[in-house]
């Protein structure tokens, strides 16, 4: 006895045009999200290889040294986390303004101005100033300098 096979939902001939368009739009969204970063990464590697080759070095050994220097020991990992934390917090601060509808292009400059003002406040305070008073003064100086820079 012979049975007729009907096309399943995964086969290309779906009788529901809405399902096909949904699959197409889902695929388009995935391609939009994944393809640009992959192309940018590939382009960065190619340009980096060309730059390394122009200095007469082997790209593989340079990338190996780069990774060993940052991730190969605890000091390198600590430095990566130490430097990234400040920039991550700055990026999070920018998102607060974006949520309010404001775009801030100078967040890194505000960070530098605030750090400089906090350092100056710490230097100008008398040496016997208790930390319970010195830290809030330095934070206030950083807030004022960062805010003035962004104004």
CSV table of C-alpha atoms in Angstrom, one decimal:
chain,number,residue,atom,x,y,z
A,1,UNK,CA,0.0,0.0,0.0
A,2,UNK,CA,1.4,3.4,-1.0
A,3,UNK,CA,1.1,6.5,1.1
A,4,UNK,CA,1.4,10.0,-0.1
A,5,UNK,CA,4.0,12.2,1.6
A,6,UNK,CA,3.0,15.7,2.4
A,7,UNK,CA,5.7,18.4,2.6
A,8,UNK,CA,6.7,19.2,6.2
A,9,UNK,CA,7.0,22.6,7.7
A,10,UNK,CA,10.8,22.7,7.0
A,11,UNK,CA,10.5,21.9,3.3
A,12,UNK,CA,10.8,24.8,0.9
A,13,UNK,CA,7.2,24.5,-0.4
A,14,UNK,CA,5.1,25.8,2.4
A,15,UNK,CA,1.5,26.5,1.5
A,16,UNK,CA,1.4,29.4,4.1
A,17,UNK,CA,3.0,32.5,2.6
A,18,UNK,CA,3.0,34.2,6.0
A,19,UNK,CA,5.4,31.6,7.4
A,20,UNK,CA,7.8,32.0,4.5
A,21,UNK,CA,7.8,35.7,4.9
A,22,UNK,CA,8.4,35.3,8.7
A,23,UNK,CA,11.3,33.0,8.0
A,24,UNK,CA,12.7,35.5,5.5
A,25,UNK,CA,12.4,38.4,7.9
A,26,UNK,CA,13.9,36.4,10.8
A,27,UNK,CA,16.9,35.5,8.5
A,28,UNK,CA,17.3,39.1,7.4
A,29,UNK,CA,17.4,40.3,11.0
A,30,UNK,CA,20.0,37.7,11.9
A,31,UNK,CA,22.1,38.6,8.9
A,32,UNK,CA,21.8,42.3,9.8
A,33,UNK,CA,23.0,41.6,13.4
A,34,UNK,CA,25.8,39.1,12.6
A,35,UNK,CA,27.2,40.1,9.2
A,36,UNK,CA,28.5,43.6,9.8
A,37,UNK,CA,30.6,42.7,12.9
A,38,UNK,CA,32.0,39.7,11.1
A,39,UNK,CA,32.9,41.7,8.1
A,40,UNK,CA,34.5,44.4,10.3
A,41,UNK,CA,36.5,41.8,12.2
A,42,UNK,CA,37.7,40.2,9.0
A,43,UNK,CA,38.6,43.6,7.6
A,44,UNK,CA,40.5,44.5,10.8
A,45,UNK,CA,42.5,41.3,10.7
A,46,UNK,CA,43.4,41.8,7.0
A,47,UNK,CA,44.5,45.4,7.6
A,48,UNK,CA,46.4,44.4,10.7
A,49,UNK,CA,48.1,41.6,8.8
A,50,UNK,CA,49.2,44.0,6.1
A,51,UNK,CA,50.5,46.5,8.6
A,52,UNK,CA,52.4,43.8,10.5
A,53,UNK,CA,53.8,42.5,7.2
A,54,UNK,CA,54.9,46.0,6.2
A,55,UNK,CA,57.2,46.0,9.2
A,56,UNK,CA,58.7,42.7,8.3
A,57,UNK,CA,57.1,40.6,11.0
A,58,UNK,CA,55.0,37.4,11.0
A,59,UNK,CA,51.4,38.2,11.8
A,60,UNK,CA,50.9,35.0,13.7
A,61,UNK,CA,53.7,35.6,16.1
A,62,UNK,CA,52.7,39.2,16.7
A,63,UNK,CA,49.1,38.1,17.5
A,64,UNK,CA,50.4,35.4,19.8
A,65,UNK,CA,52.6,37.9,21.7
A,66,UNK,CA,49.6,40.3,21.9
A,67,UNK,CA,47.4,37.7,23.5
A,68,UNK,CA,50.1,36.3,25.8
A,69,UNK,CA,50.8,39.9,27.0
A,70,UNK,CA,47.2,40.6,27.9
A,71,UNK,CA,45.7,37.2,28.8
A,72,UNK,CA,48.8,35.1,29.4
A,73,UNK,CA,49.4,36.1,33.1
A,74,UNK,CA,47.5,37.5,36.0
A,75,UNK,CA,49.1,40.9,35.8
A,76,UNK,CA,48.1,41.3,32.1
A,77,UNK,CA,44.6,40.2,32.9
A,78,UNK,CA,44.4,42.6,35.8
A,79,UNK,CA,45.5,45.5,33.6
A,80,UNK,CA,42.9,44.7,31.0
A,81,UNK,CA,40.2,44.6,33.7
A,82,UNK,CA,41.5,47.7,35.4
A,83,UNK,CA,41.5,49.8,32.2
A,84,UNK,CA,38.3,48.4,30.8
A,85,UNK,CA,36.3,49.0,34.0
A,86,UNK,CA,36.6,52.8,33.7
A,87,UNK,CA,35.5,52.8,30.1
A,88,UNK,CA,32.6,50.4,30.8
A,89,UNK,CA,31.4,52.7,33.6
A,90,UNK,CA,31.7,55.7,31.2
A,91,UNK,CA,29.7,53.9,28.6
A,92,UNK,CA,27.0,53.1,31.1
A,93,UNK,CA,26.9,56.7,32.1
A,94,UNK,CA,26.3,57.7,28.5
A,95,UNK,CA,23.3,55.3,28.3
A,96,UNK,CA,21.6,57.3,31.0
A,97,UNK,CA,21.7,60.4,28.8
A,98,UNK,CA,20.6,58.3,25.8
A,99,UNK,CA,17.6,57.1,27.7
A,100,UNK,CA,16.7,60.7,28.4
A,101,UNK,CA,17.0,61.5,24.7
A,102,UNK,CA,20.3,63.3,24.9
A,103,UNK,CA,23.4,62.2,23.0
A,104,UNK,CA,26.8,62.8,24.7
A,105,UNK,CA,29.8,62.6,22.5
A,106,UNK,CA,32.3,63.9,25.0
A,107,UNK,CA,32.1,61.3,27.8
A,108,UNK,CA,35.8,60.4,27.7
A,109,UNK,CA,36.8,64.0,28.0
A,110,UNK,CA,34.4,64.4,30.9
A,111,UNK,CA,36.0,61.4,32.5
A,112,UNK,CA,39.5,62.9,32.1
A,113,UNK,CA,38.4,66.3,33.4
A,114,UNK,CA,36.8,64.7,36.4
A,115,UNK,CA,39.8,62.6,37.2
A,116,UNK,CA,42.1,65.6,36.9
A,117,UNK,CA,39.9,67.7,39.2
A,118,UNK,CA,39.7,64.9,41.8
A,119,UNK,CA,43.5,64.6,41.7
A,120,UNK,CA,43.9,68.4,42.1
A,121,UNK,CA,41.4,68.4,45.0
A,122,UNK,CA,43.3,65.7,46.7
A,123,UNK,CA,46.6,67.5,46.2
A,124,UNK,CA,45.2,70.9,47.5
A,125,UNK,CA,43.7,69.4,50.7
A,126,UNK,CA,45.9,69.6,53.8
A,127,UNK,CA,47.8,66.4,54.5
A,128,UNK,CA,45.9,65.8,57.8
A,129,UNK,CA,42.5,65.8,56.2
A,130,UNK,CA,40.5,62.7,57.2
A,131,UNK,CA,39.6,60.4,54.4
A,132,UNK,CA,35.9,60.6,55.4
A,133,UNK,CA,36.1,64.3,54.4
A,134,UNK,CA,38.7,64.1,51.6
A,135,UNK,CA,37.0,61.5,49.4
A,136,UNK,CA,33.6,63.3,49.2
A,137,UNK,CA,35.4,66.5,48.3
A,138,UNK,CA,37.4,64.8,45.6
A,139,UNK,CA,34.2,63.2,44.2
A,140,UNK,CA,32.4,66.6,44.3
A,141,UNK,CA,35.3,68.2,42.4
A,142,UNK,CA,35.1,65.4,39.8
A,143,UNK,CA,31.4,65.8,39.4
A,144,UNK,CA,31.7,69.6,39.0
A,145,UNK,CA,34.5,69.3,36.5
A,146,UNK,CA,32.9,66.6,34.4
A,147,UNK,CA,29.6,68.5,34.5
A,148,UNK,CA,31.2,71.7,33.5
A,149,UNK,CA,33.0,70.0,30.6
A,150,UNK,CA,29.8,68.5,29.4
A,151,UNK,CA,27.9,71.7,29.6
